[in-house]
Coordinates of N, CA and C and ligand atoms in Angstrom, one line a residue:
X1 N 31.7 16.7 -16.2 CA 31.3 16.1 -17.5 C 29.9 15.5 -17.3
X2 N 28.9 15.8 -18.1 CA 27.6 15.3 -17.9 C 27.5 13.9 -18.5
X3 N 26.4 13.2 -18.2 CA 26.2 11.8 -18.6 C 26.2 11.7 -20.2
X4 N 26.8 10.7 -20.6 CA 26.8 10.4 -22.1 C 26.1 9.1 -22.4
X5 N 25.4 9.1 -23.5 CA 24.7 7.8 -23.9 C 25.4 7.2 -25.1
X6 N 25.6 5.9 -25.0 CA 26.3 5.2 -26.1 C 25.4 4.1 -26.6
X7 N 24.6 4.3 -27.6 CA 23.8 3.2 -28.2 C 24.7 2.0 -28.7
X8 N 24.3 0.8 -28.3 CA 25.0 -0.4 -28.8 C 24.3 -0.9 -30.0
X9 N 25.1 -0.9 -31.2 CA 24.5 -1.3 -32.4 C 24.2 -2.8 -32.5
X10 N 24.5 -3.5 -31.5 CA 24.3 -4.9 -31.5 C 22.8 -5.2 -31.7
X11 N 21.9 -4.4 -31.2 CA 20.5 -4.6 -31.4 C 19.9 -3.8 -32.5
X12 N 20.7 -3.2 -33.3 CA 20.2 -2.4 -34.5 C 19.9 -3.4 -35.7
X13 N 19.3 -2.8 -36.7 CA 19.1 -3.6 -37.9 C 20.3 -3.6 -38.7
X14 N 21.0 -4.7 -38.8 CA 22.3 -4.7 -39.5 C 22.2 -4.5 -41.0
X15 N 21.0 -4.7 -41.5 CA 20.8 -4.5 -43.0 C 20.6 -3.0 -43.3
X16 N 20.5 -2.2 -42.2 CA 20.3 -0.8 -42.5 C 21.1 0.0 -41.4
X17 N 22.3 -0.4 -41.2 CA 23.1 0.2 -40.1 C 23.3 1.7 -40.3
X18 N 23.6 2.1 -41.6 CA 23.8 3.5 -41.9 C 22.6 4.4 -41.4
X19 N 21.4 3.9 -41.7 CA 20.2 4.7 -41.3 C 20.0 4.7 -39.8
X20 N 20.3 3.6 -39.2 CA 20.1 3.4 -37.7 C 21.1 4.4 -37.0
X21 N 22.3 4.4 -37.5 CA 23.3 5.3 -36.9 C 23.0 6.8 -37.1
X22 N 22.6 7.1 -38.3 CA 22.2 8.5 -38.5 C 21.1 8.9 -37.6
X23 N 20.2 8.0 -37.3 CA 19.0 8.3 -36.4 C 19.5 8.6 -35.0
X24 N 20.4 7.7 -34.5 CA 20.8 7.9 -33.1 C 21.7 9.2 -32.9
X25 N 22.5 9.4 -34.0 CA 23.3 10.6 -34.0 C 22.5 11.9 -33.9
X26 N 21.5 11.9 -34.7 CA 20.5 13.0 -34.8 C 19.8 13.2 -33.5
X27 N 19.5 12.1 -32.8 CA 18.7 12.1 -31.5 C 19.6 12.6 -30.3
X28 N 20.9 12.7 -30.5 CA 21.7 13.2 -29.4 C 22.6 12.2 -28.7
X29 N 22.8 11.1 -29.3 CA 23.7 10.1 -28.7 C 25.1 10.7 -28.8
X30 N 26.0 10.3 -27.8 CA 27.3 10.9 -27.7 C 28.4 10.0 -28.3
X31 N 28.2 8.7 -28.2 CA 29.2 7.7 -28.7 C 28.5 6.6 -29.4
X32 N 29.2 5.8 -30.2 CA 28.6 4.7 -30.8 C 29.3 3.4 -30.3
X33 N 28.5 2.6 -29.6 CA 29.2 1.4 -28.9 C 29.1 0.3 -29.9
X34 N 30.3 -0.3 -30.2 CA 30.4 -1.3 -31.2 C 30.9 -2.6 -30.5
X35 N 30.1 -3.6 -30.5 CA 30.4 -4.9 -29.8 C 31.1 -5.9 -30.7
X36 N 32.3 -6.2 -30.4 CA 33.1 -7.1 -31.2 C 33.2 -8.5 -30.4
X37 N 32.7 -9.5 -31.0 CA 32.7 -10.8 -30.3 C 33.3 -11.9 -31.2
X38 N 34.1 -12.8 -30.6 CA 34.9 -13.8 -31.4 C 34.5 -15.2 -31.3
X39 N 33.4 -15.5 -30.6 CA 32.9 -16.9 -30.4 C 33.9 -17.7 -29.6
X40 N 34.8 -17.1 -28.9 CA 35.8 -17.8 -28.1 C 35.7 -17.2 -26.6
X41 N 36.0 -15.9 -26.5 CA 35.9 -15.3 -25.2 C 34.4 -15.2 -24.8
X42 N 33.5 -15.0 -25.8 CA 32.1 -15.0 -25.5 C 31.4 -16.0 -26.5
X43 N 30.2 -16.5 -26.1 CA 29.6 -17.5 -27.0 C 28.8 -16.9 -28.2
X44 N 29.4 -15.9 -28.9 CA 28.7 -15.3 -30.0 C 29.7 -14.7 -30.9
X45 N 29.4 -14.5 -32.2 CA 30.3 -13.9 -33.1 C 29.6 -12.7 -33.7
X46 N 30.3 -11.5 -33.8 CA 29.6 -10.4 -34.4 C 30.4 -9.8 -35.5
X47 N 31.1 -8.7 -35.3 CA 31.7 -8.0 -36.4 C 33.2 -7.8 -36.2
X48 N 33.9 -7.4 -37.2 CA 35.3 -7.2 -37.2 C 35.7 -5.9 -37.8
X49 N 37.0 -5.6 -38.0 CA 37.5 -4.4 -38.5 C 36.9 -3.9 -39.8
X50 N 36.5 -4.7 -40.8 CA 35.9 -4.1 -42.0 C 34.6 -3.3 -41.7
X51 N 33.8 -3.9 -40.8 CA 32.6 -3.2 -40.5 C 32.9 -1.8 -39.7
X52 N 33.8 -1.9 -38.8 CA 34.2 -0.6 -38.1 C 34.7 0.4 -39.2
X53 N 35.4 -0.1 -40.2 CA 35.9 0.9 -41.2 C 34.7 1.5 -42.0
X54 N 33.7 0.7 -42.2 CA 32.5 1.3 -42.9 C 31.8 2.2 -42.0
X55 N 31.7 1.9 -40.8 CA 31.0 2.8 -39.8 C 31.7 4.1 -39.8
X56 N 33.0 4.1 -39.8 CA 33.8 5.3 -39.7 C 33.4 6.3 -40.7
X57 N 33.0 5.8 -41.9 CA 32.6 6.7 -43.0 C 31.3 7.3 -42.9
X58 N 30.4 6.7 -42.1 CA 29.0 7.2 -42.1 C 28.6 8.0 -40.8
X59 N 29.6 8.2 -39.9 CA 29.2 8.9 -38.7 C 30.4 9.7 -38.1
X60 N 30.0 10.8 -37.4 CA 31.1 11.6 -36.8 C 31.2 11.2 -35.3
X61 N 30.3 10.4 -34.9 CA 30.3 10.0 -33.4 C 31.6 9.2 -33.2
X62 N 32.2 9.4 -32.0 CA 33.3 8.6 -31.6 C 32.9 7.1 -31.6
X63 N 33.8 6.2 -32.1 CA 33.5 4.8 -32.1 C 34.1 4.2 -30.9
X64 N 33.2 3.7 -30.0 CA 33.6 3.1 -28.7 C 33.6 1.6 -28.9
X65 N 34.8 1.0 -29.2 CA 34.8 -0.4 -29.6 C 35.1 -1.3 -28.4
X66 N 34.1 -2.2 -28.1 CA 34.2 -3.1 -27.0 C 34.6 -4.4 -27.5
X67 N 35.9 -4.8 -27.2 CA 36.5 -6.0 -27.7 C 36.2 -7.2 -26.7
X68 N 35.3 -8.0 -27.1 CA 35.0 -9.2 -26.3 C 35.7 -10.4 -27.0
X69 N 37.0 -10.3 -27.0 CA 37.8 -11.3 -27.8 C 39.0 -11.7 -27.0
X70 N 39.4 -13.0 -27.2 CA 40.6 -13.5 -26.6 C 41.8 -12.9 -27.2
X71 N 42.9 -12.8 -26.5 CA 44.2 -12.3 -27.0 C 44.0 -11.0 -27.8
X72 N 43.5 -10.0 -27.2 CA 43.2 -8.8 -27.9 C 44.4 -8.1 -28.6
X73 N 45.6 -8.3 -28.0 CA 46.8 -7.6 -28.5 C 46.9 -7.8 -30.0
X74 N 46.6 -9.0 -30.5 CA 46.8 -9.3 -31.9 C 45.9 -8.5 -32.8
X75 N 44.8 -8.0 -32.3 CA 43.9 -7.3 -33.2 C 43.8 -5.8 -33.0
X76 N 44.5 -5.3 -32.0 CA 44.4 -3.9 -31.7 C 44.8 -3.0 -32.9
X77 N 45.9 -3.3 -33.5 CA 46.3 -2.4 -34.7 C 45.2 -2.4 -35.8
X78 N 44.6 -3.5 -36.0 CA 43.6 -3.6 -37.1 C 42.4 -2.7 -36.8
X79 N 42.0 -2.7 -35.5 CA 40.8 -1.9 -35.1 C 41.2 -0.4 -35.1
X80 N 42.5 -0.1 -34.7 CA 42.9 1.3 -34.8 C 42.9 1.8 -36.3
X81 N 43.4 1.0 -37.1 CA 43.5 1.3 -38.6 C 42.0 1.5 -39.1
X82 N 41.1 0.7 -38.6 CA 39.7 0.8 -39.1 C 39.0 2.1 -38.6
X83 N 39.6 2.7 -37.6 CA 39.0 4.0 -37.2 C 38.4 4.1 -35.8
X84 N 38.7 3.1 -35.0 CA 38.2 3.1 -33.6 C 38.8 4.3 -32.8
X85 N 37.9 5.0 -32.0 CA 38.4 6.1 -31.2 C 38.8 5.6 -29.8
X86 N 38.1 4.6 -29.4 CA 38.4 4.1 -28.0 C 38.3 2.5 -28.1
X87 N 39.3 1.9 -27.5 CA 39.4 0.4 -27.6 C 39.3 -0.1 -26.1
X88 N 38.3 -0.9 -25.9 CA 38.2 -1.5 -24.5 C 38.4 -3.0 -24.6
X89 N 39.3 -3.5 -23.7 CA 39.6 -4.9 -23.6 C 39.1 -5.4 -22.3
X90 N 38.9 -6.7 -22.3 CA 38.5 -7.4 -21.0 C 39.7 -7.8 -20.2
X91 N 39.7 -7.5 -18.9 CA 40.8 -7.9 -18.1 C 40.9 -9.4 -18.1
X92 N 39.8 -10.1 -18.3 CA 39.8 -11.6 -18.2 C 40.4 -12.2 -19.5
X93 N 40.5 -11.4 -20.6 CA 40.9 -11.9 -21.9 C 42.4 -11.7 -22.2
X94 N 43.1 -11.1 -21.3 CA 44.5 -10.9 -21.6 C 45.3 -11.3 -20.4
X95 N 46.5 -11.9 -20.6 CA 47.3 -12.4 -19.4 C 48.0 -11.2 -18.9
X96 N 48.5 -10.3 -19.7 CA 49.3 -9.2 -19.3 C 48.6 -7.9 -19.5
X97 N 47.6 -7.6 -18.6 CA 46.8 -6.4 -18.8 C 47.5 -5.1 -19.0
X98 N 48.5 -4.9 -18.2 CA 49.3 -3.7 -18.2 C 49.9 -3.5 -19.6
X99 N 50.5 -4.6 -20.2 CA 51.1 -4.5 -21.5 C 50.0 -4.2 -22.5
X100 N 48.8 -4.8 -22.4 CA 47.8 -4.6 -23.4 C 47.3 -3.1 -23.4
X101 N 47.1 -2.6 -22.1 CA 46.7 -1.2 -22.0 C 47.7 -0.2 -22.6
X102 N 49.0 -0.5 -22.3 CA 50.0 0.3 -22.9 C 50.1 0.2 -24.4
X103 N 49.8 -1.0 -24.9 CA 49.8 -1.1 -26.4 C 48.7 -0.2 -27.0
X104 N 47.5 -0.3 -26.4 CA 46.4 0.6 -26.9 C 46.9 2.1 -26.8
X105 N 47.4 2.4 -25.7 CA 47.9 3.8 -25.5 C 48.9 4.2 -26.6
X106 N 49.8 3.3 -27.0 CA 50.8 3.6 -27.9 C 50.2 3.9 -29.3
X107 N 49.0 3.5 -29.5 CA 48.3 3.8 -30.8 C 47.5 5.1 -30.8
X108 N 47.6 5.8 -29.6 CA 47.0 7.1 -29.5 C 45.4 7.1 -29.7
X109 N 44.8 6.1 -29.2 CA 43.4 6.0 -29.1 C 43.0 5.9 -27.6
X110 N 41.7 6.1 -27.3 CA 41.3 6.0 -25.9 C 41.5 4.6 -25.4
X111 N 41.8 4.5 -24.1 CA 42.1 3.2 -23.5 C 41.0 2.8 -22.5
X112 N 40.4 1.6 -22.8 CA 39.3 1.2 -21.9 C 39.6 -0.2 -21.3
X113 N 39.2 -0.5 -20.1 CA 39.4 -1.8 -19.5 C 38.0 -2.2 -19.0
X114 N 37.7 -3.5 -19.2 CA 36.4 -4.0 -18.8 C 36.5 -5.1 -17.8
X115 N 35.5 -5.2 -16.9 CA 35.3 -6.4 -16.1 C 33.9 -7.0 -16.2
X116 N 33.9 -8.3 -16.2 CA 32.6 -9.1 -16.2 C 31.9 -8.9 -14.9
X117 N 30.6 -9.2 -14.8 CA 29.9 -9.1 -13.6 C 30.5 -9.7 -12.4
X118 N 31.1 -10.9 -12.6 CA 31.6 -11.7 -11.4 C 33.1 -11.4 -11.1
X119 N 33.7 -10.5 -11.9 CA 35.1 -10.1 -11.7 C 35.2 -9.0 -10.7
X120 N 36.0 -9.2 -9.6 CA 36.0 -8.1 -8.6 C 36.8 -6.9 -9.1
X121 N 36.4 -5.8 -8.6 CA 37.1 -4.5 -9.0 C 38.6 -4.5 -8.7
X122 N 39.0 -5.3 -7.7 CA 40.4 -5.3 -7.3 C 41.3 -5.8 -8.4
X123 N 40.7 -6.6 -9.3 CA 41.4 -7.1 -10.5 C 42.0 -6.0 -11.3
X124 N 41.4 -4.8 -11.4 CA 41.8 -3.7 -12.2 C 42.2 -2.5 -11.4
X125 N 42.1 -2.6 -10.1 CA 42.3 -1.4 -9.3 C 43.5 -0.6 -9.6
X126 N 44.6 -1.2 -9.8 CA 45.9 -0.5 -10.1 C 46.0 -0.1 -11.6
X127 N 45.5 -1.0 -12.4 CA 45.6 -0.7 -13.9 C 44.7 0.5 -14.3
X128 N 43.8 0.9 -13.4 CA 42.9 2.0 -13.8 C 43.8 3.3 -14.0
X129 N 45.0 3.3 -13.4 CA 45.9 4.4 -13.6 C 46.2 4.6 -15.1
X130 N 46.1 3.5 -15.9 CA 46.5 3.5 -17.3 C 45.3 3.7 -18.2
X131 N 44.1 3.8 -17.7 CA 42.9 3.7 -18.5 C 42.1 5.1 -18.5
X132 N 41.5 5.3 -19.6 CA 40.6 6.5 -19.7 C 39.2 6.1 -19.3
X133 N 38.9 4.8 -19.4 CA 37.5 4.3 -19.1 C 37.5 2.9 -18.5
X134 N 36.7 2.8 -17.5 CA 36.4 1.5 -16.9 C 35.0 1.0 -17.3
X135 N 35.0 -0.1 -18.0 CA 33.6 -0.6 -18.5 C 33.2 -1.7 -17.6
X136 N 32.2 -1.4 -16.8 CA 31.6 -2.4 -15.9 C 30.5 -3.1 -16.6
X137 N 30.6 -4.4 -16.8 CA 29.6 -5.2 -17.4 C 28.5 -5.5 -16.4
X138 N 27.2 -5.2 -16.8 CA 26.1 -5.5 -15.9 C 25.3 -6.6 -16.4
X139 N 25.8 -7.3 -17.4 CA 25.2 -8.6 -17.9 C 26.5 -9.4 -18.2
X140 N 26.3 -10.7 -18.4 CA 27.4 -11.5 -18.9 C 27.6 -11.2 -20.4
X141 N 28.8 -10.8 -20.8 CA 28.9 -10.4 -22.2 C 28.6 -11.5 -23.2
X142 N 28.0 -11.2 -24.4 CA 27.7 -12.2 -25.4 C 26.5 -11.8 -26.2
X143 N 25.5 -11.2 -25.5 CA 24.2 -11.0 -26.1 C 23.6 -9.7 -25.7
X144 N 22.8 -9.1 -26.6 CA 22.0 -7.9 -26.2 C 20.7 -8.4 -25.6
X145 N 20.0 -7.5 -24.9 CA 18.6 -7.8 -24.4 C 18.6 -8.6 -23.2
X146 N 19.7 -8.7 -22.4 CA 19.6 -9.5 -21.2 C 19.2 -8.6 -20.0
X147 N 18.9 -9.3 -18.9 CA 18.5 -8.6 -17.6 C 19.7 -8.0 -16.9
X148 N 19.6 -6.8 -16.4 CA 20.6 -6.1 -15.6 C 20.8 -7.0 -14.3
X149 N 22.1 -7.1 -13.9 CA 22.4 -7.9 -12.7 C 22.6 -6.9 -11.6
X150 N 21.7 -6.9 -10.6 CA 21.7 -5.8 -9.6 C 22.9 -5.6 -8.7
X151 N 23.7 -6.7 -8.5 CA 24.8 -6.5 -7.6 C 25.9 -5.7 -8.2
X152 N 25.8 -5.4 -9.5 CA 26.8 -4.6 -10.2 C 26.7 -3.2 -9.7
X153 N 25.6 -2.8 -9.2 CA 25.5 -1.4 -8.7 C 26.5 -1.1 -7.6
X154 N 26.7 -2.0 -6.7 CA 27.7 -1.8 -5.7 C 29.1 -1.7 -6.2
X155 N 29.4 -2.4 -7.3 CA 30.7 -2.3 -7.9 C 30.9 -1.0 -8.6
X156 N 29.8 -0.4 -9.1 CA 29.9 0.9 -9.7 C 30.3 1.9 -8.6
X157 N 29.6 1.8 -7.5 CA 29.8 2.8 -6.4 C 31.2 2.7 -5.9
X158 N 31.7 1.5 -5.7 CA 33.1 1.3 -5.2 C 34.1 1.8 -6.2
X159 N 33.8 1.5 -7.5 CA 34.7 2.0 -8.6 C 34.8 3.5 -8.5
X160 N 33.7 4.2 -8.4 CA 33.6 5.6 -8.3 C 34.5 6.1 -7.1
X161 N 34.3 5.5 -6.0 CA 35.0 5.8 -4.8 C 36.6 5.7 -5.0
X162 N 37.0 4.6 -5.6 CA 38.4 4.3 -5.8 C 39.0 5.4 -6.8
X163 N 38.2 5.7 -7.8 CA 38.7 6.7 -8.8 C 38.8 8.0 -8.2
X164 N 37.9 8.4 -7.3 CA 38.0 9.7 -6.6 C 39.1 9.7 -5.7
X165 N 39.3 8.7 -4.9 CA 40.3 8.6 -3.9 C 41.7 8.7 -4.5
X166 N 41.9 8.0 -5.6 CA 43.2 8.0 -6.2 C 43.4 9.0 -7.3
X167 N 42.3 9.8 -7.5 CA 42.4 10.9 -8.5 C 42.8 10.4 -9.9
X168 N 42.2 9.3 -10.2 CA 42.4 8.8 -11.6 C 41.5 9.5 -12.6
X169 N 42.0 9.7 -13.8 CA 41.3 10.3 -14.8 C 40.5 9.2 -15.6
X170 N 39.5 8.6 -15.0 CA 38.9 7.4 -15.6 C 37.4 7.5 -15.5
X171 N 36.7 7.5 -16.6 CA 35.3 7.5 -16.5 C 34.7 6.1 -16.4
X172 N 33.6 6.0 -15.8 CA 32.9 4.7 -15.7 C 31.8 4.5 -16.7
X173 N 31.9 3.5 -17.5 CA 30.9 3.1 -18.5 C 30.2 1.9 -18.0
X174 N 28.9 1.8 -18.1 CA 28.1 0.6 -17.6 C 27.4 0.1 -18.8
X175 N 27.4 -1.3 -19.0 CA 27.0 -1.9 -20.2 C 26.2 -3.2 -19.9
X176 N 24.9 -3.2 -20.3 CA 24.1 -4.4 -20.2 C 22.8 -4.2 -19.4
X177 N 21.7 -4.4 -20.1 CA 20.4 -4.4 -19.4 C 19.9 -3.1 -18.9
X178 N 20.3 -2.0 -19.5 CA 19.9 -0.7 -18.9 C 18.8 -0.1 -19.8
X179 N 17.8 0.3 -19.0 CA 16.6 1.0 -19.6 C 16.1 2.1 -18.6
X180 N 15.0 2.7 -18.9 CA 14.5 3.8 -18.1 C 14.4 3.4 -16.6
X181 N 13.9 2.2 -16.4 CA 13.7 1.8 -15.0 C 14.9 1.8 -14.1
X182 N 16.0 1.3 -14.6 CA 17.2 1.2 -13.7 C 18.3 2.3 -14.0
X183 N 18.0 3.1 -15.0 CA 18.9 4.2 -15.4 C 19.3 5.1 -14.2
X184 N 18.3 5.6 -13.4 CA 18.6 6.5 -12.3 C 19.6 5.8 -11.3
X185 N 19.4 4.5 -11.0 CA 20.3 3.9 -10.1 C 21.7 3.8 -10.6
X186 N 21.8 3.5 -11.9 CA 23.1 3.4 -12.6 C 23.9 4.7 -12.6
X187 N 23.1 5.8 -12.8 CA 23.7 7.1 -12.9 C 24.1 7.6 -11.5
X188 N 23.2 7.4 -10.6 CA 23.5 7.8 -9.2 C 24.7 7.0 -8.6
X189 N 24.9 5.8 -9.0 CA 26.0 5.0 -8.5 C 27.3 5.5 -9.0
X190 N 27.3 6.2 -10.2 CA 28.6 6.8 -10.6 C 28.9 6.6 -12.1
X191 N 28.0 6.1 -12.9 CA 28.3 5.9 -14.3 C 28.4 7.3 -15.0
X192 N 29.4 7.4 -15.9 CA 29.5 8.6 -16.7 C 29.1 8.4 -18.1
X193 N 29.2 7.1 -18.6 CA 28.7 6.7 -19.9 C 27.8 5.5 -19.7
X194 N 26.6 5.6 -20.3 CA 25.6 4.5 -20.2 C 25.4 3.9 -21.6
X195 N 25.6 2.6 -21.7 CA 25.4 1.9 -23.0 C 24.0 1.3 -23.0
X196 N 23.3 1.4 -24.1 CA 22.0 0.8 -24.2 C 21.8 0.3 -25.6
X197 N 21.4 -1.0 -25.7 CA 21.2 -1.6 -27.0 C 19.7 -1.8 -27.2
X198 N 19.2 -2.9 -26.6 CA 17.8 -3.2 -26.9 C 16.8 -2.1 -26.5
X199 N 17.1 -1.4 -25.4 CA 16.3 -0.3 -24.9 C 16.1 0.7 -26.0
X200 N 17.1 1.0 -26.8 CA 17.0 2.0 -27.8 C 16.5 1.4 -29.1
X201 N 17.2 0.4 -29.6 CA 16.9 -0.1 -31.0 C 15.6 -0.9 -31.1
X202 N 15.2 -1.5 -29.9 CA 13.9 -2.2 -30.0 C 12.7 -1.4 -29.6
X203 N 13.0 -0.1 -29.2 CA 11.9 0.8 -28.8 C 11.1 1.1 -30.1
X204 N 9.8 1.5 -29.9 CA 9.0 1.8 -31.0 C 9.4 3.2 -31.6
X205 N 10.0 4.0 -30.8 CA 10.5 5.3 -31.2 C 11.9 5.5 -30.6
X206 N 13.0 4.9 -31.3 CA 14.3 5.0 -30.7 C 14.8 6.4 -30.4
X207 N 14.5 7.3 -31.2 CA 15.0 8.7 -31.0 C 14.4 9.3 -29.8
X208 N 13.1 9.0 -29.6 CA 12.4 9.5 -28.4 C 13.0 8.9 -27.1
X209 N 13.4 7.6 -27.3 CA 13.9 6.8 -26.1 C 15.3 7.5 -25.7
X210 N 16.1 7.8 -26.7 CA 17.4 8.5 -26.3 C 17.1 9.8 -25.6
X211 N 16.2 10.6 -26.1 CA 15.9 11.9 -25.5 C 15.4 11.7 -24.1
X212 N 14.6 10.7 -23.9 CA 14.0 10.4 -22.6 C 15.1 10.0 -21.6
X213 N 16.0 9.1 -22.1 CA 17.2 8.7 -21.3 C 18.0 9.9 -20.9
X214 N 18.3 10.8 -21.8 CA 19.1 12.0 -21.5 C 18.4 12.9 -20.5
X215 N 17.1 13.0 -20.6 CA 16.3 13.9 -19.7 C 16.4 13.3 -18.3
X216 N 16.3 12.0 -18.2 CA 16.3 11.4 -16.9 C 17.7 11.4 -16.2
X217 N 18.7 11.2 -17.1 CA 20.1 11.0 -16.5 C 20.7 12.4 -16.2
X218 N 20.5 13.4 -17.0 CA 21.2 14.7 -16.9 C 21.2 15.2 -15.4
X219 N 20.0 15.4 -14.8 CA 20.0 16.0 -13.5 C 20.6 15.1 -12.4
X220 N 20.8 13.8 -12.7 CA 21.3 12.9 -11.6 C 22.8 12.7 -11.7
X221 N 23.4 13.2 -12.8 CA 24.8 12.9 -13.1 C 25.7 13.2 -11.9
X222 N 26.7 12.3 -11.8 CA 27.7 12.5 -10.7 C 28.7 13.5 -11.2
X223 N 28.9 14.6 -10.5 CA 29.8 15.6 -10.9 C 31.2 15.4 -10.2
X224 N 32.1 14.9 -11.0 CA 33.4 14.7 -10.4 C 34.4 15.7 -10.9
X225 N 35.4 16.0 -10.1 CA 36.4 16.9 -10.5 C 37.4 16.2 -11.5
X226 N 37.5 14.9 -11.4 CA 38.5 14.2 -12.1 C 38.1 13.5 -13.4
X227 N 36.9 13.0 -13.5 CA 36.6 12.2 -14.7 C 35.1 12.4 -15.0
Ligands
DX5_1 C1 26.8 -7.4 -24.3 C2 27.3 -6.2 -25.0 C3 26.4 -5.0 -24.8 C4 25.0 -5.2 -25.2 C5 24.1 -4.2 -24.5 O1 27.7 -8.4 -24.5 O2 28.5 -5.8 -24.6 O3 27.0 -3.8 -25.3 O4 24.8 -5.0 -26.6 O5 22.8 -4.5 -24.9 P1 21.5 -4.3 -24.0 O6 21.5 -2.9 -23.6 O7 20.5 -4.8 -24.9 O8 21.8 -5.2 -22.8
ZN2 ZN1 29.3 -3.8 -25.1

């Protein structure tokens, strides 16, 4: 599987979301990354199921919904009904991660689990058996446009190694502070999906930026037999 780019709409123009999304879809983006924040798990509030439902109507791209919310189990059915294709929860936000991941699975959508920069990989090592995607945060969740935290690269490499050794069917997504300068490191470390918000939507030519990212990432992609 070659590298996929997931633009994060957090940095898009919310007054013109439809046009912004059409533009990234046209430019070759693979997924649409939707950041849901509750003002409790993270110090910011963004969007909820009604917006996801509206997005579902204007794009064919899979909706990769990143839930930065406490007690995610309560809201999983609403996001599934709204049209999410993949639901990612934070391991730090649920007491019974195994139960939460199984709940997502029971709704027949993609299962993602995320860890904050300071959370060790060991926290989810076993639960990865239940996940389609591991989302490694490379900034503290809550805001777009932050600086990439370099020690996360080692975590990506170790995650890649664990996934290979255990033959898990789990792709690694990396989220936060990614642009042209650090993209090669992130991809070489083992990312299969790269999220980019500010790098794309704050660029003078966002479509060109996506194409540039794809050109840089494609030849460096980690080719795994498993994910
Ligand atoms: C941060 C969000 C990210 C963010 C990425 O809490 O989860 O998806 O929008 O944006 P950039 O690429 O600007 O760091
Ligand atoms: Zn995100």
